[in-house]
C-alpha positions as MATLAB code, in Angstrom:
seq = 'MSELVPGGNLPLPEGAVTVRVTGPFDVSALVTDEGGKVRDDADFVFYNQPSAPGARLSGDTLTVDPRRLRADAAGVTVVVSPADPATPLGRLPVPVLEVSRVGGGALARFTPPRPRQETVLLLAELYRRGDGWKLRALGQGYADGLGGLARDFGVEVADEPPTTAGAGASLPSPRPPAPPTRATPPAPPAPRLAPTSPSPALSPDLDAFLTLVNSARGKAGSAPVAFDSRLTRAARAHASAMASAGRLGVEGPDGVSVFQRVTATGYTYVTVGEHLVSGPRNPAEFVEYCLRTDQPRRTLHDPAFTDVGLAYVSRGRSGDTYWTALWARPLTAADLARTVDEVVVLTNRERAGAGLPPLAADPPLARAAQAYSTDMAVHAFYSHTSPEGTQPWDRAAAAGSTRRSIGENIACGQRSAAEVVEGWMNSPGHRANILKPGFTHIGVGFAGGGPAGTYWTQLFGG';
ca = [
      -0.086    0.128    0.014;
       1.406    3.585   -0.961;
       1.675    6.198    1.640;
       0.747    9.463   -0.088;
       1.946   12.961    0.464;
       0.100   16.327   -0.515;
       0.683   16.286   -4.493;
       1.440   12.548   -4.505;
      -0.025   10.424   -6.882;
      -0.308    6.401   -8.272;
      -2.079    4.811  -11.147;
      -5.192    2.753  -10.173;
      -6.093   -0.685  -11.264;
      -9.098   -1.121  -13.919;
     -12.228   -1.692  -12.267;
     -14.193    0.097   -9.390;
     -12.547    1.281   -5.944;
     -13.407    2.230   -2.760;
     -12.588    5.434   -0.981;
     -13.282    5.924    2.945;
     -12.800    8.237    5.490;
     -13.881    7.300    8.993;
     -14.817    9.681   11.679;
     -17.060   12.637   12.505;
     -16.967   13.635    8.847;
     -19.823   14.105    5.912;
     -18.008   12.676    2.618;
     -19.153   13.940   -0.796;
     -18.117   13.974   -4.318;
     -17.734   15.903   -7.063;
     -17.737   14.455  -10.799;
     -15.676   16.936  -13.031;
     -15.075   17.586  -16.823;
     -11.703   17.971  -18.395;
     -11.950   21.656  -17.394;
     -12.569   20.588  -13.964;
     -15.979   21.884  -13.458;
     -19.008   20.241  -12.569;
     -21.998   20.218  -15.202;
     -24.931   20.434  -12.958;
     -26.390   19.450   -9.416;
     -26.278   15.649  -10.509;
     -22.664   15.827  -10.314;
     -22.633   16.233   -6.548;
     -22.923   13.050   -4.294;
     -23.505   13.595   -0.871;
     -25.713   12.248    1.851;
     -28.803   13.912    0.280;
     -28.122   12.256   -2.855;
     -25.826    9.689   -2.327;
     -25.381    8.342   -6.042;
     -24.791    9.287   -9.396;
     -23.501    7.354  -12.652;
     -20.622    5.573  -11.758;
     -20.458    6.819   -8.088;
     -22.055    5.395   -5.129;
     -21.992    6.675   -1.343;
     -22.897    4.311    1.490;
     -22.049    5.816    5.426;
     -18.209    6.878    5.033;
     -17.402    4.811    1.996;
     -17.471    6.159   -1.555;
     -17.556    3.759   -4.531;
     -15.978    5.024   -7.588;
     -16.215    3.002  -10.941;
     -14.417    5.154  -13.834;
     -16.058    2.852  -16.209;
     -19.582    3.603  -15.435;
     -19.200    7.607  -14.717;
     -20.912   10.192  -17.597;
     -19.306    9.990  -20.764;
     -17.442   13.053  -20.472;
     -16.292   12.956  -17.064;
     -12.454   13.161  -16.357;
     -12.487   13.466  -12.344;
     -13.982   13.016   -9.416;
     -13.032   15.160   -6.674;
     -13.506   13.631   -2.602;
     -14.634   16.221   -0.243;
     -14.868   15.849    3.557;
     -16.558   18.412    5.924;
     -17.555   17.841    9.550;
     -20.760   16.004   10.139;
     -21.596   18.907   12.608;
     -21.295   21.993   10.940;
     -20.896   24.041   13.997;
     -17.450   22.011   14.658;
     -14.511   23.344   12.678;
     -12.296   20.915   11.377;
      -9.129   21.924   13.528;
     -11.382   20.215   16.255;
     -11.725   16.917   14.526;
      -9.223   14.305   14.172;
      -7.142   14.394   11.150;
      -9.393   12.800    8.216;
      -7.765   10.208    6.828;
      -7.988    8.500    3.127;
      -8.055    5.039    2.562;
      -8.444    3.817   -1.237;
      -8.832   -0.037   -1.904;
      -9.798   -2.462   -4.473;
     -13.785   -3.189   -4.427;
     -13.490   -6.940   -2.611;
     -10.207   -5.755   -0.575;
      -6.798   -4.892   -1.583;
      -5.557   -1.720   -0.130;
      -4.083    0.137   -2.851;
      -2.971    4.020   -0.621;
      -3.702    5.896    2.200;
      -3.374    9.502    2.460;
      -2.923   11.561    5.853;
      -3.403   15.325    5.468;
      -1.401   18.146    7.174;
      -4.245   18.996    9.925;
      -6.613   21.468    9.336;
      -7.285   24.531   11.287;
      -9.636   27.111   10.492;
     -10.588   24.986    7.512;
     -14.393   24.289    7.097;
     -13.910   22.232    3.998;
     -11.364   20.319    2.694;
     -10.401   18.669   -0.676;
      -8.730   15.177    0.319;
      -8.225   13.454   -3.389;
      -8.849   13.473   -6.851;
      -9.188   10.392   -9.005;
      -8.599   11.672  -12.645;
      -8.199   10.165  -16.260;
      -4.814    9.956  -17.790;
      -4.665    8.848  -21.310;
      -6.676    5.513  -21.178;
      -6.297    4.581  -17.384;
      -7.156    6.487  -14.016;
      -4.765    7.632  -11.103;
      -5.087    8.987   -7.863;
      -3.888   12.219   -6.265;
      -3.707   13.222   -2.889;
      -4.782   16.960   -2.569;
      -5.439   18.180    1.062;
      -6.724   21.630    0.025;
      -8.829   23.259    2.668;
     -11.299   25.943    2.243;
     -11.751   28.650    5.445;
     -14.529   30.062    3.257;
     -16.354   26.684    3.418;
     -18.823   25.787    0.259;
     -18.314   29.463   -1.266;
     -14.465   28.823   -1.709;
     -15.506   25.150   -2.721;
     -17.572   26.830   -5.485;
     -15.512   29.253   -6.599;
     -12.974   26.686   -7.610;
     -15.176   24.497   -9.644;
     -16.334   26.903  -11.713;
     -19.826   28.149  -10.109;
     -21.215   30.813   -8.249;
     -23.085   30.773   -4.617;
     -26.022   33.068   -4.680;
     -26.512   35.419   -1.765;
     -30.108   33.908   -0.879;
     -30.392   31.249   -0.352;
     -27.032   30.632    0.917;
     -26.882   27.271   -0.027;
     -27.867   27.382   -3.774;
     -25.038   27.863   -6.383;
     -25.546   29.140  -10.300;
     -24.210   27.880  -13.387;
     -26.879   24.845  -13.203;
     -25.225   23.389  -10.113;
     -26.512   23.227   -6.272;
     -24.208   22.636   -3.657;
     -24.990   20.351   -0.611;
     -26.004   21.995    2.107;
     -25.141   21.566    5.864;
     -26.917   18.689    7.218;
     -30.235   19.555    8.217;
     -32.152   18.940   11.432;
     -35.477   17.938    9.118;
     -35.716   15.060    6.726;
     -33.344   16.206    3.827;
     -34.817   17.190    0.229;
     -32.775   17.763   -2.925;
     -32.168   21.415   -3.460;
     -33.295   22.952   -6.743;
     -30.970   25.336   -8.609;
     -32.304   28.929   -9.638;
     -31.856   29.818  -13.464;
     -28.329   29.324  -14.129;
     -26.369   33.182  -14.630;
     -23.440   33.174  -16.227;
     -20.497   31.334  -14.743;
     -18.007   33.067  -12.368;
     -15.088   31.377  -14.268;
     -16.088   32.411  -18.175;
     -13.529   30.233  -20.634;
     -11.712   33.284  -21.545;
      -7.752   33.226  -21.992;
      -4.920   34.652  -19.196;
      -4.069   37.378  -19.599;
       0.338   37.535  -20.193;
       2.059   37.073  -16.706;
       2.166   40.393  -14.701;
       5.196   41.719  -13.469;
       5.248   41.379   -9.563;
       7.445   43.700   -7.897;
       9.723   41.051   -6.651;
      11.843   42.986   -4.696;
       9.021   43.814   -2.192;
       8.089   40.222   -2.412;
      11.875   38.901   -1.362;
      12.284   41.633    1.330;
       8.840   40.547    2.618;
      10.015   36.769    2.780;
      13.511   37.282    3.682;
      12.160   39.566    7.060;
       9.937   36.655    7.610;
      12.663   33.946    7.453;
      14.829   36.048    9.402;
      12.404   36.417   12.268;
      12.095   32.238   12.135;
      15.543   31.771   12.062;
      16.127   30.608    8.398;
      19.061   31.861    6.198;
      17.450   34.462    3.262;
      16.553   33.514   -0.019;
      17.538   34.208   -3.569;
      15.352   34.726   -6.717;
      16.461   32.052   -9.247;
      15.650   32.923  -13.070;
      14.872   28.991  -13.787;
      12.277   28.721  -11.005;
      10.678   32.132  -12.126;
      10.223   30.747  -15.533;
       8.606   27.338  -14.241;
       6.711   29.584  -11.767;
       5.476   31.892  -15.021;
       4.637   28.573  -16.773;
       2.322   27.185  -14.142;
       0.181   29.949  -13.558;
      -0.605   30.713  -17.085;
      -1.585   26.791  -16.959;
      -3.747   27.271  -13.829;
      -5.397   30.475  -15.286;
      -5.710   28.717  -18.619;
      -7.833   26.010  -16.562;
      -9.415   28.293  -14.281;
      -8.449   26.049  -11.346;
      -5.788   25.488   -8.798;
      -3.520   22.258   -9.372;
       0.050   20.724   -8.863;
      -0.610   19.463  -12.309;
      -1.565   21.688  -15.261;
      -4.263   20.786  -17.656;
      -1.612   19.950  -20.468;
      -0.683   16.748  -18.082;
       2.282   18.205  -16.708;
       3.094   19.073  -13.067;
       4.410   22.116  -11.482;
       7.921   19.824  -10.648;
       8.282   18.646  -14.444;
       8.089   22.488  -15.260;
      11.118   23.137  -12.978;
      13.123   20.092  -14.101;
      12.561   21.205  -17.780;
      14.213   24.276  -17.266;
      17.560   22.641  -16.172;
      17.073   23.472  -12.242;
      17.800   19.884  -10.370;
      17.016   20.209   -6.441;
      17.216   18.130   -3.462;
      14.349   19.324   -2.060;
      11.141   21.685   -3.432;
       8.460   23.318   -2.275;
       5.486   24.945   -3.681;
       2.492   27.553   -3.263;
      -0.121   27.462   -5.624;
      -2.816   30.424   -4.650;
      -5.426   32.191   -5.969;
      -6.949   35.467   -5.008;
      -4.228   37.924   -3.409;
      -3.877   40.833   -5.446;
      -0.052   41.791   -4.615;
       2.980   40.480   -3.232;
       2.202   41.878    0.454;
      -1.424   39.978    0.448;
       0.613   36.768   -1.197;
       2.964   36.598    1.824;
       0.462   37.537    4.023;
      -1.740   34.803    3.434;
       1.474   31.930    3.525;
       2.350   33.460    6.954;
      -1.259   32.924    8.491;
      -1.705   29.044    7.052;
       0.079   26.666    8.719;
       1.692   24.244    6.033;
       2.210   27.510    3.663;
       3.980   29.316    6.409;
       6.110   26.017    7.230;
       7.337   26.059    3.329;
       8.230   29.812    3.647;
      10.368   29.508    6.776;
      11.959   26.153    5.765;
      15.639   26.606    6.358;
      16.194   23.951    3.580;
      15.430   26.308    0.670;
      18.151   28.879   -0.947;
      16.253   29.956   -3.954;
      12.768   31.389   -5.415;
      10.792   31.671   -8.157;
       7.434   33.973   -8.062;
       4.881   34.671  -10.981;
       1.305   35.253  -11.177;
      -1.361   35.324  -14.136;
      -4.641   36.811  -14.438;
      -7.405   35.278  -15.978;
      -8.780   37.195  -18.558;
     -12.176   39.067  -18.029;
     -12.740   36.947  -14.687;
     -10.263   38.989  -13.065;
      -8.889   36.047  -11.028;
      -5.564   36.023   -9.989;
      -3.255   32.511  -10.047;
       0.095   32.505   -8.330;
       2.746   30.314   -8.279;
       5.608   30.526   -5.985;
       8.758   27.629   -6.176;
      11.122   27.428   -3.003;
      14.172   24.968   -3.638;
      17.750   23.703   -3.057;
      19.583   22.671   -5.930;
      21.053   19.409   -6.057;
      24.552   18.921   -5.361;
      26.519   15.738   -4.905;
      27.142   16.464   -1.048;
      23.268   16.992   -0.535;
      22.416   13.773   -2.552;
      25.033   11.994   -0.389;
      23.888   13.733    2.798;
      20.295   12.544    1.873;
      21.005    9.149    1.070;
      23.207    8.668    4.005;
      20.027   10.526    6.232;
      18.082    7.449    4.872;
      20.388    4.923    5.689;
      20.976    6.301    9.151;
      17.151    6.503   10.047;
      16.511    2.986    8.767;
      18.850    1.388   10.942;
      17.769    3.317   14.040;
      14.340    1.601   13.070;
      16.170   -2.167   13.095;
      18.149   -0.961   16.048;
      14.823   -0.247   17.939;
      13.577   -3.800   16.790;
      16.863   -5.315   18.069;
      17.833   -6.066   14.658;
      21.660   -5.466   13.451;
      22.126   -2.311   10.862;
      22.308   -3.048    7.111;
      25.512   -2.141    5.323;
      26.029    0.528    2.322;
      25.761   -1.729   -0.747;
      27.147    0.002   -3.883;
      25.788   -2.008   -6.460;
      22.419   -1.718   -4.885;
      22.954    1.812   -4.516;
      23.476    2.411   -8.126;
      20.398    0.247   -8.908;
      18.484    2.644   -6.404;
      19.527    5.746   -7.597;
      18.916    4.572  -11.308;
      15.715    3.829  -10.414;
      14.302    6.726   -8.726;
      15.778    8.752  -11.645;
      14.089    6.521  -14.015;
      10.738    7.268  -11.807;
      11.004   10.769  -11.984;
      11.970   11.404  -15.731;
       9.697    8.929  -17.114;
       6.751    9.990  -14.555;
       5.670    6.596  -13.491;
       5.646    5.162  -10.293;
       5.767    1.445   -9.585;
       7.845   -1.447   -8.760;
       7.743   -2.729  -12.559;
       9.508   -0.716  -14.727;
       7.884    0.324  -18.205;
      10.332   -2.376  -19.754;
       8.961   -5.028  -17.227;
      12.137   -5.139  -15.045;
      11.640   -6.111  -11.252;
      13.767   -5.215   -8.428;
      16.068   -7.966   -8.336;
      16.435   -7.833  -12.349;
      17.697   -4.090  -11.370;
      19.868   -5.153   -8.792;
      21.508   -7.811  -10.830;
      22.289   -5.651  -13.750;
      23.905   -3.322  -11.466;
      26.293   -6.016  -10.341;
      24.499   -7.357   -7.248;
      25.002  -11.029   -6.158;
      22.687  -10.695   -3.352;
      20.223  -13.894   -3.201;
      17.563  -12.094   -1.740;
      16.210   -8.747   -2.996;
      13.618   -6.297   -1.376;
      12.428   -2.695   -2.695;
      10.495    0.004   -1.116;
       9.474    3.123   -3.126;
       7.830    6.120   -2.175;
       6.963    9.485   -3.872;
       6.083   13.311   -2.936;
       7.926   13.031    0.463;
      10.008   15.943    0.937;
      12.535   14.950    3.297;
      14.663   11.333    4.610;
      12.611   11.713    7.837;
       9.382   11.945    6.342;
      10.153    9.314    4.147;
      11.193    6.757    6.134;
       8.079    7.674    8.771;
       5.822    6.859    5.813;
       7.424    3.429    5.287;
       7.417    2.520    8.780;
       3.701    3.211    9.276;
       2.931    0.927    6.082;
       2.942   -2.562    6.866;
       4.581   -4.007    3.779;
       7.479   -1.416    3.642;
       7.877   -1.737    7.369;
       8.458   -5.317    6.894;
      11.399   -4.940    4.466;
      12.958   -2.387    6.527;
      12.589   -5.000    9.729;
      13.163   -8.228    7.759;
      15.898   -9.978    9.957;
      17.466  -11.598    6.590;
      18.558   -8.243    4.687;
      21.820   -7.445    5.289;
      22.662   -4.267    2.914;
      21.165   -1.426    1.873;
      21.257    0.873   -1.274;
      18.995    4.367   -1.606;
      18.151    6.460   -4.311;
      16.782    9.881   -4.706;
      15.532   11.776   -7.807;
      13.520   15.141   -7.985;
      11.023   15.957  -10.703;
       8.202   14.008  -12.361;
       4.339   14.288  -11.344;
       4.913   13.851   -7.627;
       8.144   16.121   -7.556;
      10.420   13.390   -5.300;
      10.791    9.721   -5.952;
      12.640    7.461   -3.400;
      14.228    3.786   -3.497;
      15.258    1.663   -0.883;
      16.792   -1.655   -2.136;
      17.617   -4.634    0.249;
      19.904   -7.409   -0.060;
      20.609  -10.496    2.110;
];
């Protein structure tokens, strides 16, 4: 089973899957088209309206069969909100998403950052890519509730009544005390996000932005960052893509992720962070948003970053502004060696806690692991089986390993050695590899890029 982080994704098997969120939450879903918009109120699946073609809600479990969705459906976004509308998400347990094959077989789990003032949370998106479907972890919250949700899905919430939406769709209202009835939408006005082309990228006051950012970093004890032209080019390309689609997203409508845009400029990184935001009118408002929200604030303060890029694009007549800020540290041989060594140290710490001897570094396993992480990042796939059909033991042997038994852990999206080892230890299958008594050697690989941003490989030998 894969442990996902925000932005992480993985291919889904053919057929139906279940998406489950236990706890005091209401689960709902939105079926969207290629532009990321709902068509009408039949595209909302929630407790009042528990089924749509290809999607069915039963209690805390949503079942999605991509083959049975409406013909032009391109995605299904999974949403959670408090079952008691008066209770903010920040006072509830973190909503953990579990995805499985119908009939059994866990596929993925996603634990988003703990919400604070958010009242609605987008947990994940199932989306079509070519002939198949993929799952992407989101973790995007809205402090303004259904209004914010409606804004990003291309509908406009009317002032009266507060639970209806224009453009032919009505959003689910908070759970009512009386028996529920299906909301009837008013006559549809013009959509808020009209299909207009984005205007050229504006030139924000970069000096003002950098001054504000480095002042905040200094107060947090972090070194200043400097602008990098490659990151700024990647930021401009991604902001333009989001404006063209009329929605925020790690992946643009062209299927290219923000991380792939970074590596396309020639910038290779050992760590990366991003802010994808719609709404601020100037750099000061953008920095203010980042500082008042927990996860964005941690990114802005992160001492690991040395470089930054910034751009924003206004979306035609609608006036919506889409911002992309990219934070990174360039990859050096020393940084790569340090990151790989940290994974080995943390892995051996877990083995020591279980009374097991440490794993020794193994150059052939390390070469195979590094080559495979790079392959996943460059060719945008995530699987133990390569596109050429090779398995972990094939890759180990090709690198010169003579170990008799081979095991492999992979992960994508994690931003540090500590985060990836923690994720593996929280997954039974990956944990079993780390704590297998028969393994004596290890090789670790890391690469940045691809749809998920980071790709990690552990190869074990015994």
